[in-house]
mmCIF file of C-alpha atoms and ligand atoms in Angstrom:
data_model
loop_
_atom_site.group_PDB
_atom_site.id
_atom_site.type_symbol
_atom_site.label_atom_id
_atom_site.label_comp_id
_atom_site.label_asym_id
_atom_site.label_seq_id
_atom_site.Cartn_x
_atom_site.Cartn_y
_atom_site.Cartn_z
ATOM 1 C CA UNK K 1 -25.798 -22.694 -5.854
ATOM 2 C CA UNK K 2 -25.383 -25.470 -3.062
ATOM 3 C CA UNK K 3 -26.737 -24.685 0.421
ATOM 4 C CA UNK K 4 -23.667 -23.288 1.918
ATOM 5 C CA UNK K 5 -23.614 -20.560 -0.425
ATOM 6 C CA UNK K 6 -20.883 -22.276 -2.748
ATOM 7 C CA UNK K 7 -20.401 -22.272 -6.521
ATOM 8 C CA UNK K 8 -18.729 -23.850 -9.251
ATOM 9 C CA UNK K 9 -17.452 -20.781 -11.590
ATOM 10 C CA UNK K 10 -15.638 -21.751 -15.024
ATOM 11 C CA UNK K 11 -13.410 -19.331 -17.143
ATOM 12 C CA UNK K 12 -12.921 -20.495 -20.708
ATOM 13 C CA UNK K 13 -10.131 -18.044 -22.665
ATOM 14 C CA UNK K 14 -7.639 -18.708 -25.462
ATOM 15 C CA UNK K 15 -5.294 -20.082 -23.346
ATOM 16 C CA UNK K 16 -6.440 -21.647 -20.371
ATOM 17 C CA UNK K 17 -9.861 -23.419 -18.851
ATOM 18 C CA UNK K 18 -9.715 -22.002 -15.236
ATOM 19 C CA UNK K 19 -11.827 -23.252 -12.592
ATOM 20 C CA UNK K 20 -12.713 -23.636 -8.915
ATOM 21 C CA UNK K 21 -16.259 -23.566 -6.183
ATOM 22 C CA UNK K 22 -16.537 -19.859 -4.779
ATOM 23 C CA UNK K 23 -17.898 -18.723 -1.792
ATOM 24 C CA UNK K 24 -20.752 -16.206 -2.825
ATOM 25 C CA UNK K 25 -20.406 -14.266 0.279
ATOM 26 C CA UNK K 26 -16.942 -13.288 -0.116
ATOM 27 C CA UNK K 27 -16.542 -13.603 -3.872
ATOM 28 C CA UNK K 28 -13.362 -15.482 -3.489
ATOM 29 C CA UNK K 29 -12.156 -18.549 -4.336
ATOM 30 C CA UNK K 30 -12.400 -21.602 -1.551
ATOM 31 C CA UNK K 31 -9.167 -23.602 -3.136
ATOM 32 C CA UNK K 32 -6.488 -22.646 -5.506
ATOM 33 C CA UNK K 33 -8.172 -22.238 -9.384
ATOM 34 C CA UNK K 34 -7.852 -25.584 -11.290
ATOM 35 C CA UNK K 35 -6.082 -25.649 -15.084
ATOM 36 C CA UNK K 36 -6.538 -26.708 -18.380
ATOM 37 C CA UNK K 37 -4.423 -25.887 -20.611
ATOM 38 C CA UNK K 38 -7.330 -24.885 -24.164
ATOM 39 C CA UNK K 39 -7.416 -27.614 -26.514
ATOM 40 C CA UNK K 40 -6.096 -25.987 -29.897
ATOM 41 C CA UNK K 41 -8.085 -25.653 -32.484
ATOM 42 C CA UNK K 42 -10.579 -24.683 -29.657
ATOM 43 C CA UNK K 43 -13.532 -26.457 -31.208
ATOM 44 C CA UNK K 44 -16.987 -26.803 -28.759
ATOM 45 C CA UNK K 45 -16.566 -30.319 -28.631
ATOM 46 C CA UNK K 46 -12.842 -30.269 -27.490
ATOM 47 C CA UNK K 47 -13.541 -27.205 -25.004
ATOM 48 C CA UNK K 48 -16.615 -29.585 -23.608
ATOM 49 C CA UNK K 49 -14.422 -32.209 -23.054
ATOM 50 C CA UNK K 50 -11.796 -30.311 -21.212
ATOM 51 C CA UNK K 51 -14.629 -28.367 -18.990
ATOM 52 C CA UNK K 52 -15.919 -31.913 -18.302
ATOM 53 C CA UNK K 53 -11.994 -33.151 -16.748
ATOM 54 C CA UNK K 54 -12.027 -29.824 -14.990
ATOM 55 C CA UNK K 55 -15.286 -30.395 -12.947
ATOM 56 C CA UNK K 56 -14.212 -34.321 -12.553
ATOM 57 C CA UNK K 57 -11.009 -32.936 -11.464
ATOM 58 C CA UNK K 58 -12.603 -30.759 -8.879
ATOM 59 C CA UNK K 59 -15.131 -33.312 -7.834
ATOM 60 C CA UNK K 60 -17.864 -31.106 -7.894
ATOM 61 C CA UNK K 61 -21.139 -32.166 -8.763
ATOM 62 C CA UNK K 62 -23.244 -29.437 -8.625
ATOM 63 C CA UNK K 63 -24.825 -26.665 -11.028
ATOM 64 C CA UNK K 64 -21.456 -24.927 -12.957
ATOM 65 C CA UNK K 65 -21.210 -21.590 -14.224
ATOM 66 C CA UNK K 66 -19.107 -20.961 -17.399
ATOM 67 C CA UNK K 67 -17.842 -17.788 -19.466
ATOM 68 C CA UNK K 68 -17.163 -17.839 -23.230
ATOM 69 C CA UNK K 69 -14.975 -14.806 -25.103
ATOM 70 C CA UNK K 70 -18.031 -14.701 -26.934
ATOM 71 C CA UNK K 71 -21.464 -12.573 -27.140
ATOM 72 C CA UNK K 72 -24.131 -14.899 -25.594
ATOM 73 C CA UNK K 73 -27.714 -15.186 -25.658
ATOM 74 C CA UNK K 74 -30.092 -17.573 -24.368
ATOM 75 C CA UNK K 75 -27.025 -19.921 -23.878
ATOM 76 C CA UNK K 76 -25.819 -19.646 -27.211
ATOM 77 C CA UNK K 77 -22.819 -18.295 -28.913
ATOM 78 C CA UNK K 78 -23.175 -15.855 -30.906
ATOM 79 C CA UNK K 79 -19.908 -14.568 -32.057
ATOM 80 C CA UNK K 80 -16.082 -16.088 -32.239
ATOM 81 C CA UNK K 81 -13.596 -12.971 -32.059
ATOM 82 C CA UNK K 82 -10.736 -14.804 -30.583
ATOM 83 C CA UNK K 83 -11.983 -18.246 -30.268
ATOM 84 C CA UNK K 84 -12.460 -21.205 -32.649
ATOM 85 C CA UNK K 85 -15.458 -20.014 -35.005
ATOM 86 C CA UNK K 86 -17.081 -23.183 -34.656
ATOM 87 C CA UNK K 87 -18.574 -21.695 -31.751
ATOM 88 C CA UNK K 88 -20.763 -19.447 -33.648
ATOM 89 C CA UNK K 89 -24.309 -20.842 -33.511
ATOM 90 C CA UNK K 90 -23.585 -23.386 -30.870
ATOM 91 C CA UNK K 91 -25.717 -24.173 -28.393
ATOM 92 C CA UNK K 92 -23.479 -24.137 -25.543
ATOM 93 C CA UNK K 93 -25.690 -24.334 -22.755
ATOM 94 C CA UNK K 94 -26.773 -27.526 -23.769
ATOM 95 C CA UNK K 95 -23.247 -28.609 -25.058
ATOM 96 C CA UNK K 96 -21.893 -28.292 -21.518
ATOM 97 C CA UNK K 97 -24.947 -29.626 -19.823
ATOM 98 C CA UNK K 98 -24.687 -32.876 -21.766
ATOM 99 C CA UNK K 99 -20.512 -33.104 -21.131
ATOM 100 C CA UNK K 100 -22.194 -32.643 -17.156
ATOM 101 C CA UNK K 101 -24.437 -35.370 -16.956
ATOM 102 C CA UNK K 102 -26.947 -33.012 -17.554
ATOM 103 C CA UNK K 103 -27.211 -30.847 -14.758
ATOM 104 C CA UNK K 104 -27.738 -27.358 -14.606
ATOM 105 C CA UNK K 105 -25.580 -25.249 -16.497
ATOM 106 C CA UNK K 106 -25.407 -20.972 -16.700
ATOM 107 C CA UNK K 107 -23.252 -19.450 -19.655
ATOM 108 C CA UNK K 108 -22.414 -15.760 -20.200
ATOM 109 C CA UNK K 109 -19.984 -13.430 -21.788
ATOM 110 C CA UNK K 110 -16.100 -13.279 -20.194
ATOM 111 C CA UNK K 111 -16.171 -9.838 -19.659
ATOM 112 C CA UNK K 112 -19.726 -9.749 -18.294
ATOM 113 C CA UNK K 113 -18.913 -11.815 -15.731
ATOM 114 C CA UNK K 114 -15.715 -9.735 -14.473
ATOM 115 C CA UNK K 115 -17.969 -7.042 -14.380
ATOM 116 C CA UNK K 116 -20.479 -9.258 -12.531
ATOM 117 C CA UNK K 117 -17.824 -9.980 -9.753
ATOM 118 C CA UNK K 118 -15.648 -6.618 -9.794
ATOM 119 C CA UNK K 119 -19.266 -4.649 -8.757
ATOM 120 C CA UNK K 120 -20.473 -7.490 -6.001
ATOM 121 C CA UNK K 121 -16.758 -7.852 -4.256
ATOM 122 C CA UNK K 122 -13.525 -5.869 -6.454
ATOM 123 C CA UNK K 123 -13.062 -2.229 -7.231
ATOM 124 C CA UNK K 124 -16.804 -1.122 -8.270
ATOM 125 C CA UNK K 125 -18.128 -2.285 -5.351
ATOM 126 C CA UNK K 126 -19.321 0.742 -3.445
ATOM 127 C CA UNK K 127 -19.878 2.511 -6.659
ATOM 128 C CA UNK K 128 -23.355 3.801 -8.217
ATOM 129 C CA UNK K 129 -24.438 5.033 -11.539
ATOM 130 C CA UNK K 130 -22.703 3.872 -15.021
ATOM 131 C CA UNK K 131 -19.439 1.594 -14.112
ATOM 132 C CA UNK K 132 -17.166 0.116 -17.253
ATOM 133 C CA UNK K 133 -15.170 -2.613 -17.086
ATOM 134 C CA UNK K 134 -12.848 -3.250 -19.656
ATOM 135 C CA UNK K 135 -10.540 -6.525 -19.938
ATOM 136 C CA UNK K 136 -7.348 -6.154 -21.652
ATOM 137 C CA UNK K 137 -5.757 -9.108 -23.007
ATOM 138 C CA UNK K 138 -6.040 -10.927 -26.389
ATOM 139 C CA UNK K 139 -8.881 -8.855 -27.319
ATOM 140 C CA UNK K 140 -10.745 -5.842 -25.461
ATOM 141 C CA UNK K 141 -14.052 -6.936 -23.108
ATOM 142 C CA UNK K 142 -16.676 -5.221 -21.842
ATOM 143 C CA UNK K 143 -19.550 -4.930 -19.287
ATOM 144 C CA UNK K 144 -21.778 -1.659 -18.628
ATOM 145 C CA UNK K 145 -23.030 -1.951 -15.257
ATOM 146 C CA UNK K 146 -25.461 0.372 -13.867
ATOM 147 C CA UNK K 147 -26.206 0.446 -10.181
ATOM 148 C CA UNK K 148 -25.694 -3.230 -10.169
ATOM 149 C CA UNK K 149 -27.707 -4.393 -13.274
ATOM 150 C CA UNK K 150 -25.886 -5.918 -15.735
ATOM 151 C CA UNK K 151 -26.213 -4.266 -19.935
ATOM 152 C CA UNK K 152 -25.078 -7.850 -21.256
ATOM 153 C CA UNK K 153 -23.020 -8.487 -24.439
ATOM 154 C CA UNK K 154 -21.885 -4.786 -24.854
ATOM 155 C CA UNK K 155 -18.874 -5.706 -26.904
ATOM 156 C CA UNK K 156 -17.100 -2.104 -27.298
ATOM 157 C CA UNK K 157 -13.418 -3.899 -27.924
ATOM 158 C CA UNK K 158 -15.099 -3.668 -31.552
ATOM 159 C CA UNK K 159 -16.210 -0.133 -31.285
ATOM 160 C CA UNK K 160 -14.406 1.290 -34.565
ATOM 161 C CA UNK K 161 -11.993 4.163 -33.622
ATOM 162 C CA UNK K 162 -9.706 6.070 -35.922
ATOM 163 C CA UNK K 163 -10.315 3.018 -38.865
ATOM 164 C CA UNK K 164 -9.386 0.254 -36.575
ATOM 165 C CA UNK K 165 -11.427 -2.242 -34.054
ATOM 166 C CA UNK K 166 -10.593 -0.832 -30.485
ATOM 167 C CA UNK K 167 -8.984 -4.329 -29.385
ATOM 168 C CA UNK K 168 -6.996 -4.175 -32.633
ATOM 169 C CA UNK K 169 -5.272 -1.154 -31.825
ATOM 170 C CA UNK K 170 -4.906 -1.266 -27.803
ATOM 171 C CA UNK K 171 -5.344 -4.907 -26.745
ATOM 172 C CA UNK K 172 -2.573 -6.597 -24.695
ATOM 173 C CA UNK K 173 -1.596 -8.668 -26.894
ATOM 174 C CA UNK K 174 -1.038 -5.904 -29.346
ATOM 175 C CA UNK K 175 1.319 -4.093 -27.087
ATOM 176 C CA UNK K 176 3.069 -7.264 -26.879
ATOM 177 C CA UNK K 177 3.179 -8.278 -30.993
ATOM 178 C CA UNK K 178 4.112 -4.516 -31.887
ATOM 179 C CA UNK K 179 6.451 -4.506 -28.904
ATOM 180 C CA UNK K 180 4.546 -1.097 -27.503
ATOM 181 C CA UNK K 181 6.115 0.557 -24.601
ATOM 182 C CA UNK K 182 3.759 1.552 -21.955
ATOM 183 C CA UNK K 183 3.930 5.564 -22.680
ATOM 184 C CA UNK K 184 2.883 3.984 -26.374
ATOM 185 C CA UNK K 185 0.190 1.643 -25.472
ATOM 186 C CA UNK K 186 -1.288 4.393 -23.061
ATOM 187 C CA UNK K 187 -1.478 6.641 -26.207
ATOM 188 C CA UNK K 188 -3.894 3.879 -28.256
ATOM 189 C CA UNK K 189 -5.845 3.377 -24.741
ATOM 190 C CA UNK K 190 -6.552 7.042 -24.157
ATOM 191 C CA UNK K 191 -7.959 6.831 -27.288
ATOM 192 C CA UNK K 192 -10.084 4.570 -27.521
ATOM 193 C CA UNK K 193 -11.603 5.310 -23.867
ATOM 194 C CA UNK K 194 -12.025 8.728 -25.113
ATOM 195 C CA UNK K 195 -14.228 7.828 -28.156
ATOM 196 C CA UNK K 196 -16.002 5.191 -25.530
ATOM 197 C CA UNK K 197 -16.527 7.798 -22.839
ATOM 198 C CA UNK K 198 -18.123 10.546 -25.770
ATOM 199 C CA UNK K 199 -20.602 7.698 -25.870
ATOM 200 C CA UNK K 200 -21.455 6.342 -22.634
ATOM 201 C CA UNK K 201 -20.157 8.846 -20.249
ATOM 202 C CA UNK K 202 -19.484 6.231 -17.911
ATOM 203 C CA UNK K 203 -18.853 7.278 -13.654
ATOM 204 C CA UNK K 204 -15.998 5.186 -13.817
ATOM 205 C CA UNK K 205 -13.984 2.804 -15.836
ATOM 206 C CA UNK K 206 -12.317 -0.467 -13.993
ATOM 207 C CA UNK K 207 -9.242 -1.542 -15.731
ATOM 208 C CA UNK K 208 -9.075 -5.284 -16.201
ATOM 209 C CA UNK K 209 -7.231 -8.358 -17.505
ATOM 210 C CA UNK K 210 -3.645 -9.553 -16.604
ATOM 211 C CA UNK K 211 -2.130 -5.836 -17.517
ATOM 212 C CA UNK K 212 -3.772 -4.213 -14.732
ATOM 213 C CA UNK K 213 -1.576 -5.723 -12.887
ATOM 214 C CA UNK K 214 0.823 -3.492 -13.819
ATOM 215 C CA UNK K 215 -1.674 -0.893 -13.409
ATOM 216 C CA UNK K 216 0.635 1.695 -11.994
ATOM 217 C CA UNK K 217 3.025 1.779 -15.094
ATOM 218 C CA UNK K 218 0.077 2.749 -17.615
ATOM 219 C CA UNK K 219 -2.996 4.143 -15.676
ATOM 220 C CA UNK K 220 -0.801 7.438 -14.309
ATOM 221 C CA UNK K 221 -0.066 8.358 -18.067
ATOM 222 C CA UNK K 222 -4.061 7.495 -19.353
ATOM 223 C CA UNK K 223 -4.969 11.186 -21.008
ATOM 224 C CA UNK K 224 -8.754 10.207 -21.090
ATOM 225 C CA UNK K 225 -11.135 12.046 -18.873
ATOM 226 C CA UNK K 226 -13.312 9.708 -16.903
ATOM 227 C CA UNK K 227 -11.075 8.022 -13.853
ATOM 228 C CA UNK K 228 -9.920 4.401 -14.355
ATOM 229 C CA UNK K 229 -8.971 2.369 -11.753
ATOM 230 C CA UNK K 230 -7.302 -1.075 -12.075
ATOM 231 C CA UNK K 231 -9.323 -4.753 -11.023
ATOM 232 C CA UNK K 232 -8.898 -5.955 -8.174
ATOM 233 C CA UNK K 233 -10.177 -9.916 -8.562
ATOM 234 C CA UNK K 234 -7.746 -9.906 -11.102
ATOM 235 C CA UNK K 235 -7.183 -13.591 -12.813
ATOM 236 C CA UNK K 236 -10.182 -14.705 -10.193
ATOM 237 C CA UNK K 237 -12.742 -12.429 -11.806
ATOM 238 C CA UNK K 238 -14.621 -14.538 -14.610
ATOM 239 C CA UNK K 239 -14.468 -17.392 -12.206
ATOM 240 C CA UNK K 240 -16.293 -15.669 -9.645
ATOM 241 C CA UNK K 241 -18.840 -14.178 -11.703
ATOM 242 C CA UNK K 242 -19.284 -17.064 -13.854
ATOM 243 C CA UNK K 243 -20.187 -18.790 -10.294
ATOM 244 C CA UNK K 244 -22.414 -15.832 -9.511
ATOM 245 C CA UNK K 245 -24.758 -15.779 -12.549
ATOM 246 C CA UNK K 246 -25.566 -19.294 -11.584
ATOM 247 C CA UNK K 247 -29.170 -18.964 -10.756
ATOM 248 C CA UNK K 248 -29.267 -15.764 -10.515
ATOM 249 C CA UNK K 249 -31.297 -14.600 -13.968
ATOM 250 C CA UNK K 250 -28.528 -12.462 -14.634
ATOM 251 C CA UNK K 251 -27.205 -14.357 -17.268
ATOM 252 C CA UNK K 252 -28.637 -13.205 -20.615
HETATM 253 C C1 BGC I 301 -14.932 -10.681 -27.738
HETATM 254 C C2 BGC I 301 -15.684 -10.465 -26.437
HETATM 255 C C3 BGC I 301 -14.814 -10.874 -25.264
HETATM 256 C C4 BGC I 301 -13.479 -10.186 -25.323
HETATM 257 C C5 BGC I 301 -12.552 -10.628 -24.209
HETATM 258 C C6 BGC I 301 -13.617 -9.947 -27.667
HETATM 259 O O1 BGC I 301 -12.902 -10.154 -28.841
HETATM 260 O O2 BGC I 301 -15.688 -10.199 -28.830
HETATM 261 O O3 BGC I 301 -16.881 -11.203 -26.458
HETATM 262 O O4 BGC I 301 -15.487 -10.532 -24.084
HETATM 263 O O5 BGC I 301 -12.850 -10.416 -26.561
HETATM 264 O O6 BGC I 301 -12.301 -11.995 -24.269
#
């Protein structure tokens, strides 16, 4: 973190490498997000190189925060579910660092990080006790948060319900391939955050990823119990709590 209470955040999905400095005490974004489109076949080395135009790009030269879609621990990757599977083993604290000039460098889970910025500054903010986030989009993500603290790597988009992966059957992407109406895709959600809610009986569950945009057209028909209510950080969110784990010990 620099003095002024700025940060470099970095959002790595299947898509895009998103990136800009955020200011910590607001949680939002000080320019707009920088681009990059994600080097197909996603390899570590290729994703390094891309995170390394971003920050020259930005001209930023301090510490950088980055999210993987993957489980990680002590800076490495530990799983691939929607990424190249080269990542799987890789050291990508150290990766990044050395496509930095070796300076400092924080990573964490995608999801972990919404859930990071969605309890400091979006729509669990003033909430206590057990908060969910879940990301919808290629896959399912997820971060338990409990009053604040951070239960890294939970990874329930692979909790098996009814025979199938949860992010297999209720995904984003899936309502897209199968061409799901919303009534349809709120069926497969329900589901699944009724099996997730048996377990964790979570206070509330925030509803992320691009979809929740369109919060209103799916959230009214959810049949699940515990309330859900949609981001707010929206496409921001991994940025900002990518940024935020900088330093922080939070990353895991
Ligand atoms: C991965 C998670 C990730 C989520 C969202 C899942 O397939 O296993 O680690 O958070 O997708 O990208």
């Amino acid at each position: 973190m620099s003095a002024r209470g700025h940060a470099f955040g970095i959002d790595i999905g299947g898509s895009g490498v998103k990136g800009a400095v955020v200011d910590l005490a607001t949680g939002t974004l000080t320019h707009d997000r920088i681009k990059i489109a994600t080097p197909q076949p996603s390899t570590p080395d290729a994703v390094a190189g891309a995170v390394a135009e971003l920050v020259a790009q930005a001209q930023w030269d301090g510490p950088v925060g980055l999210t993987l879609p993957c489980v990680v621990l002590d800076g490495h990757a530990r799983t691939a579910a929607n990424v190249d599977h080269g990542w799987i083993g890789t050291d990508a604290r150290s990766l990044f660092a050395k496509a930095l000039d070796g300076r400092e460098v924080t990573v964490l889970n995608d999801a972990d990080a919404a859930g990071l910025a969605e309890d400091s500054y979006g729509a669990a903010r003033d909430l206590t006790g057990l908060t969910l986030l879940l990301t919808f989009g290629t896959g399912i993500g997820s971060a338990l948060m409990y009053n604040g603290t951070l239960v890294p790597n939970s990874e329930l988009g692979h909790l098996v319900v009814t025979g199938a992966e949860a992010e297999h059957l209720a995904a984003a992407s899936v309502k897209d391939r199968e061409e799901l109406t919303y009534p349809q895709w709120a069926e497969r959600v329900s589901t699944v955050l009724g099996h997730i809610e048996d377990l964790f009986w979570p206070s509330v569950i925030v509803a992320g990823g691009g979809i929740s945009r369109d919060h209103d057209q799916w959230i009214p028909l959810l049949t699940n119990r515990t309330p859900v209510i949609p981001a707010v950080l929206k496409n921001t969110a991994g940025i900002v709590g990518a940024a935020m784990a900088i330093d922080s010990g939070i990353a895991p």
